[in-house]
């Protein structure tokens, strides 16, 4: 087995294929709550100056980018787990994700964007409150 090709158990492969990268229940819950209180936003918004990257929710005119991160995929310090099969592959992948998160935040900040990141384990009401507060402030209210 080479470093670039890791074999996975069929059950793991199926589970990973079923895991939604976009429009998962966490994202849908937050978006539904924002919509219900009257906020209108863009979903899976392609980011300016960053090829092949998008944020989960955006308020483009206000330059607010929101990322709703899964604890596993982004290496949550509270809920990250060590995978027993191919741990070097997964650790490398998650570290690359975290590095990309930092780079994305830095580039967006250079262009005047406000970046909000939330973990999937955070309380939905708290996430919505933080987003509403940021949007309200950006609108000058």
PDB file of C-alpha atoms in Angstrom:
ATOM      1  CA  UNK A   1       0.000   0.000   0.000  1.00  0.00           C
ATOM      2  CA  UNK A   2       1.453   3.377  -0.994  1.00  0.00           C
ATOM      3  CA  UNK A   3       1.169   6.536   1.023  1.00  0.00           C
ATOM      4  CA  UNK A   4      -1.280   8.075  -1.418  1.00  0.00           C
ATOM      5  CA  UNK A   5      -3.655   5.128  -1.536  1.00  0.00           C
ATOM      6  CA  UNK A   6      -5.132   3.871   1.679  1.00  0.00           C
ATOM      7  CA  UNK A   7      -7.494   0.966   1.784  1.00  0.00           C
ATOM      8  CA  UNK A   8     -10.560   1.340   3.905  1.00  0.00           C
ATOM      9  CA  UNK A   9     -13.046  -1.182   5.155  1.00  0.00           C
ATOM     10  CA  UNK A  10     -16.203  -1.299   3.029  1.00  0.00           C
ATOM     11  CA  UNK A  11     -18.317  -0.177   5.989  1.00  0.00           C
ATOM     12  CA  UNK A  12     -16.088   2.861   6.581  1.00  0.00           C
ATOM     13  CA  UNK A  13     -16.111   3.713   2.895  1.00  0.00           C
ATOM     14  CA  UNK A  14     -19.929   3.594   2.786  1.00  0.00           C
ATOM     15  CA  UNK A  15     -20.229   5.756   5.903  1.00  0.00           C
ATOM     16  CA  UNK A  16     -17.825   8.357   4.509  1.00  0.00           C
ATOM     17  CA  UNK A  17     -19.696   8.439   1.200  1.00  0.00           C
ATOM     18  CA  UNK A  18     -22.965   9.096   3.041  1.00  0.00           C
ATOM     19  CA  UNK A  19     -21.477  11.965   5.047  1.00  0.00           C
ATOM     20  CA  UNK A  20     -22.703  15.176   3.514  1.00  0.00           C
ATOM     21  CA  UNK A  21     -20.123  17.886   2.933  1.00  0.00           C
ATOM     22  CA  UNK A  22     -22.812  20.446   2.172  1.00  0.00           C
ATOM     23  CA  UNK A  23     -26.364  20.919   3.350  1.00  0.00           C
ATOM     24  CA  UNK A  24     -26.030  18.637   6.356  1.00  0.00           C
ATOM     25  CA  UNK A  25     -28.522  18.812   9.223  1.00  0.00           C
ATOM     26  CA  UNK A  26     -26.324  21.199  11.241  1.00  0.00           C
ATOM     27  CA  UNK A  27     -26.151  23.682   8.363  1.00  0.00           C
ATOM     28  CA  UNK A  28     -29.841  23.314   7.542  1.00  0.00           C
ATOM     29  CA  UNK A  29     -30.810  23.938  11.164  1.00  0.00           C
ATOM     30  CA  UNK A  30     -28.832  27.182  11.350  1.00  0.00           C
ATOM     31  CA  UNK A  31     -30.061  28.383   7.955  1.00  0.00           C
ATOM     32  CA  UNK A  32     -33.683  27.629   8.852  1.00  0.00           C
ATOM     33  CA  UNK A  33     -33.378  29.645  12.052  1.00  0.00           C
ATOM     34  CA  UNK A  34     -31.778  32.600  10.248  1.00  0.00           C
ATOM     35  CA  UNK A  35     -34.437  32.559   7.541  1.00  0.00           C
ATOM     36  CA  UNK A  36     -37.225  32.368  10.134  1.00  0.00           C
ATOM     37  CA  UNK A  37     -36.083  35.631  11.726  1.00  0.00           C
ATOM     38  CA  UNK A  38     -35.922  37.378   8.371  1.00  0.00           C
ATOM     39  CA  UNK A  39     -32.266  37.190   7.404  1.00  0.00           C
ATOM     40  CA  UNK A  40     -31.521  36.501   3.751  1.00  0.00           C
ATOM     41  CA  UNK A  41     -28.161  35.103   2.790  1.00  0.00           C
ATOM     42  CA  UNK A  42     -26.268  33.131   0.164  1.00  0.00           C
ATOM     43  CA  UNK A  43     -25.562  29.412   0.625  1.00  0.00           C
ATOM     44  CA  UNK A  44     -22.281  27.691  -0.319  1.00  0.00           C
ATOM     45  CA  UNK A  45     -20.997  31.026  -1.565  1.00  0.00           C
ATOM     46  CA  UNK A  46     -17.867  30.921  -3.729  1.00  0.00           C
ATOM     47  CA  UNK A  47     -15.289  33.105  -2.071  1.00  0.00           C
ATOM     48  CA  UNK A  48     -13.606  35.919  -3.963  1.00  0.00           C
ATOM     49  CA  UNK A  49      -9.849  35.520  -4.450  1.00  0.00           C
ATOM     50  CA  UNK A  50      -9.964  31.905  -3.242  1.00  0.00           C
ATOM     51  CA  UNK A  51     -10.366  29.320  -5.955  1.00  0.00           C
ATOM     52  CA  UNK A  52     -12.377  26.212  -5.142  1.00  0.00           C
ATOM     53  CA  UNK A  53     -13.408  27.475  -1.718  1.00  0.00           C
ATOM     54  CA  UNK A  54     -16.779  28.487  -0.418  1.00  0.00           C
ATOM     55  CA  UNK A  55     -18.352  29.430   2.866  1.00  0.00           C
ATOM     56  CA  UNK A  56     -21.487  27.797   4.206  1.00  0.00           C
ATOM     57  CA  UNK A  57     -23.411  31.058   4.606  1.00  0.00           C
ATOM     58  CA  UNK A  58     -22.536  34.490   3.258  1.00  0.00           C
ATOM     59  CA  UNK A  59     -23.806  38.017   3.413  1.00  0.00           C
ATOM     60  CA  UNK A  60     -21.789  39.260   0.409  1.00  0.00           C
ATOM     61  CA  UNK A  61     -22.774  42.936   0.539  1.00  0.00           C
ATOM     62  CA  UNK A  62     -21.783  43.055   4.187  1.00  0.00           C
ATOM     63  CA  UNK A  63     -18.683  40.928   3.560  1.00  0.00           C
ATOM     64  CA  UNK A  64     -19.573  38.369   6.218  1.00  0.00           C
ATOM     65  CA  UNK A  65     -18.538  34.736   5.674  1.00  0.00           C
ATOM     66  CA  UNK A  66     -19.816  32.021   7.987  1.00  0.00           C
ATOM     67  CA  UNK A  67     -18.330  28.550   8.298  1.00  0.00           C
ATOM     68  CA  UNK A  68     -20.172  25.767  10.114  1.00  0.00           C
ATOM     69  CA  UNK A  69     -17.451  23.233  10.847  1.00  0.00           C
ATOM     70  CA  UNK A  70     -17.851  19.570  11.661  1.00  0.00           C
ATOM     71  CA  UNK A  71     -15.896  18.480  14.723  1.00  0.00           C
ATOM     72  CA  UNK A  72     -14.284  15.512  12.970  1.00  0.00           C
ATOM     73  CA  UNK A  73     -13.358  17.155   9.666  1.00  0.00           C
ATOM     74  CA  UNK A  74     -11.894  20.317  11.174  1.00  0.00           C
ATOM     75  CA  UNK A  75     -10.214  18.812  14.242  1.00  0.00           C
ATOM     76  CA  UNK A  76     -12.323  20.227  17.057  1.00  0.00           C
ATOM     77  CA  UNK A  77     -10.141  20.506  20.179  1.00  0.00           C
ATOM     78  CA  UNK A  78     -13.038  19.269  22.336  1.00  0.00           C
ATOM     79  CA  UNK A  79     -14.480  16.454  20.218  1.00  0.00           C
ATOM     80  CA  UNK A  80     -11.807  15.381  17.790  1.00  0.00           C
ATOM     81  CA  UNK A  81     -11.242  11.635  17.752  1.00  0.00           C
ATOM     82  CA  UNK A  82      -8.268   9.546  16.748  1.00  0.00           C
ATOM     83  CA  UNK A  83      -9.138   7.223  13.919  1.00  0.00           C
ATOM     84  CA  UNK A  84      -7.773   3.720  14.426  1.00  0.00           C
ATOM     85  CA  UNK A  85      -7.568   2.776  10.757  1.00  0.00           C
ATOM     86  CA  UNK A  86      -5.030   4.780   8.750  1.00  0.00           C
ATOM     87  CA  UNK A  87      -4.439   7.370  11.502  1.00  0.00           C
ATOM     88  CA  UNK A  88      -1.569   9.010   9.618  1.00  0.00           C
ATOM     89  CA  UNK A  89      -3.798   9.625   6.599  1.00  0.00           C
ATOM     90  CA  UNK A  90      -6.613  11.127   8.669  1.00  0.00           C
ATOM     91  CA  UNK A  91      -4.322  13.238  10.832  1.00  0.00           C
ATOM     92  CA  UNK A  92      -2.688  14.633   7.701  1.00  0.00           C
ATOM     93  CA  UNK A  93      -6.069  15.318   6.084  1.00  0.00           C
ATOM     94  CA  UNK A  94      -7.490  17.068   9.144  1.00  0.00           C
ATOM     95  CA  UNK A  95      -4.320  19.126   9.579  1.00  0.00           C
ATOM     96  CA  UNK A  96      -4.572  20.240   5.935  1.00  0.00           C
ATOM     97  CA  UNK A  97      -8.189  21.229   6.549  1.00  0.00           C
ATOM     98  CA  UNK A  98      -7.171  23.299   9.572  1.00  0.00           C
ATOM     99  CA  UNK A  99      -4.344  24.973   7.655  1.00  0.00           C
ATOM    100  CA  UNK A 100      -6.759  25.791   4.830  1.00  0.00           C
ATOM    101  CA  UNK A 101      -9.212  27.239   7.384  1.00  0.00           C
ATOM    102  CA  UNK A 102      -6.514  29.591   8.700  1.00  0.00           C
ATOM    103  CA  UNK A 103      -5.439  30.603   5.196  1.00  0.00           C
ATOM    104  CA  UNK A 104      -9.047  31.257   4.171  1.00  0.00           C
ATOM    105  CA  UNK A 105      -9.631  33.445   7.221  1.00  0.00           C
ATOM    106  CA  UNK A 106      -6.439  35.424   6.576  1.00  0.00           C
ATOM    107  CA  UNK A 107      -7.173  36.032   2.882  1.00  0.00           C
ATOM    108  CA  UNK A 108     -10.756  37.078   3.551  1.00  0.00           C
ATOM    109  CA  UNK A 109      -9.612  39.431   6.323  1.00  0.00           C
ATOM    110  CA  UNK A 110      -7.164  41.063   3.885  1.00  0.00           C
ATOM    111  CA  UNK A 111     -10.122  41.858   1.645  1.00  0.00           C
ATOM    112  CA  UNK A 112     -12.211  43.283   4.480  1.00  0.00           C
ATOM    113  CA  UNK A 113     -14.421  40.287   5.221  1.00  0.00           C
ATOM    114  CA  UNK A 114     -15.620  39.328   8.681  1.00  0.00           C
ATOM    115  CA  UNK A 115     -15.236  35.591   9.222  1.00  0.00           C
ATOM    116  CA  UNK A 116     -17.308  33.639  11.735  1.00  0.00           C
ATOM    117  CA  UNK A 117     -16.594  29.976  12.481  1.00  0.00           C
ATOM    118  CA  UNK A 118     -18.744  27.703  14.559  1.00  0.00           C
ATOM    119  CA  UNK A 119     -18.415  24.079  15.638  1.00  0.00           C
ATOM    120  CA  UNK A 120     -21.239  21.635  15.136  1.00  0.00           C
ATOM    121  CA  UNK A 121     -21.363  20.994  18.899  1.00  0.00           C
ATOM    122  CA  UNK A 122     -22.148  24.613  19.741  1.00  0.00           C
ATOM    123  CA  UNK A 123     -25.665  25.575  20.801  1.00  0.00           C
ATOM    124  CA  UNK A 124     -27.693  26.609  17.746  1.00  0.00           C
ATOM    125  CA  UNK A 125     -29.330  29.560  19.527  1.00  0.00           C
ATOM    126  CA  UNK A 126     -25.890  30.920  20.467  1.00  0.00           C
ATOM    127  CA  UNK A 127     -24.680  30.586  16.878  1.00  0.00           C
ATOM    128  CA  UNK A 128     -27.744  32.387  15.524  1.00  0.00           C
ATOM    129  CA  UNK A 129     -27.396  35.142  18.149  1.00  0.00           C
ATOM    130  CA  UNK A 130     -23.755  35.707  17.168  1.00  0.00           C
ATOM    131  CA  UNK A 131     -24.638  35.863  13.467  1.00  0.00           C
ATOM    132  CA  UNK A 132     -27.553  38.259  14.055  1.00  0.00           C
ATOM    133  CA  UNK A 133     -25.346  40.486  16.209  1.00  0.00           C
ATOM    134  CA  UNK A 134     -22.613  40.594  13.552  1.00  0.00           C
ATOM    135  CA  UNK A 135     -25.069  41.321  10.727  1.00  0.00           C
ATOM    136  CA  UNK A 136     -26.845  44.003  12.763  1.00  0.00           C
ATOM    137  CA  UNK A 137     -23.536  45.667  13.594  1.00  0.00           C
ATOM    138  CA  UNK A 138     -22.390  45.536   9.953  1.00  0.00           C
ATOM    139  CA  UNK A 139     -25.653  47.171   8.859  1.00  0.00           C
ATOM    140  CA  UNK A 140     -24.961  50.005  11.290  1.00  0.00           C
ATOM    141  CA  UNK A 141     -27.859  49.431  13.673  1.00  0.00           C
TER     142      UNK A 141
END
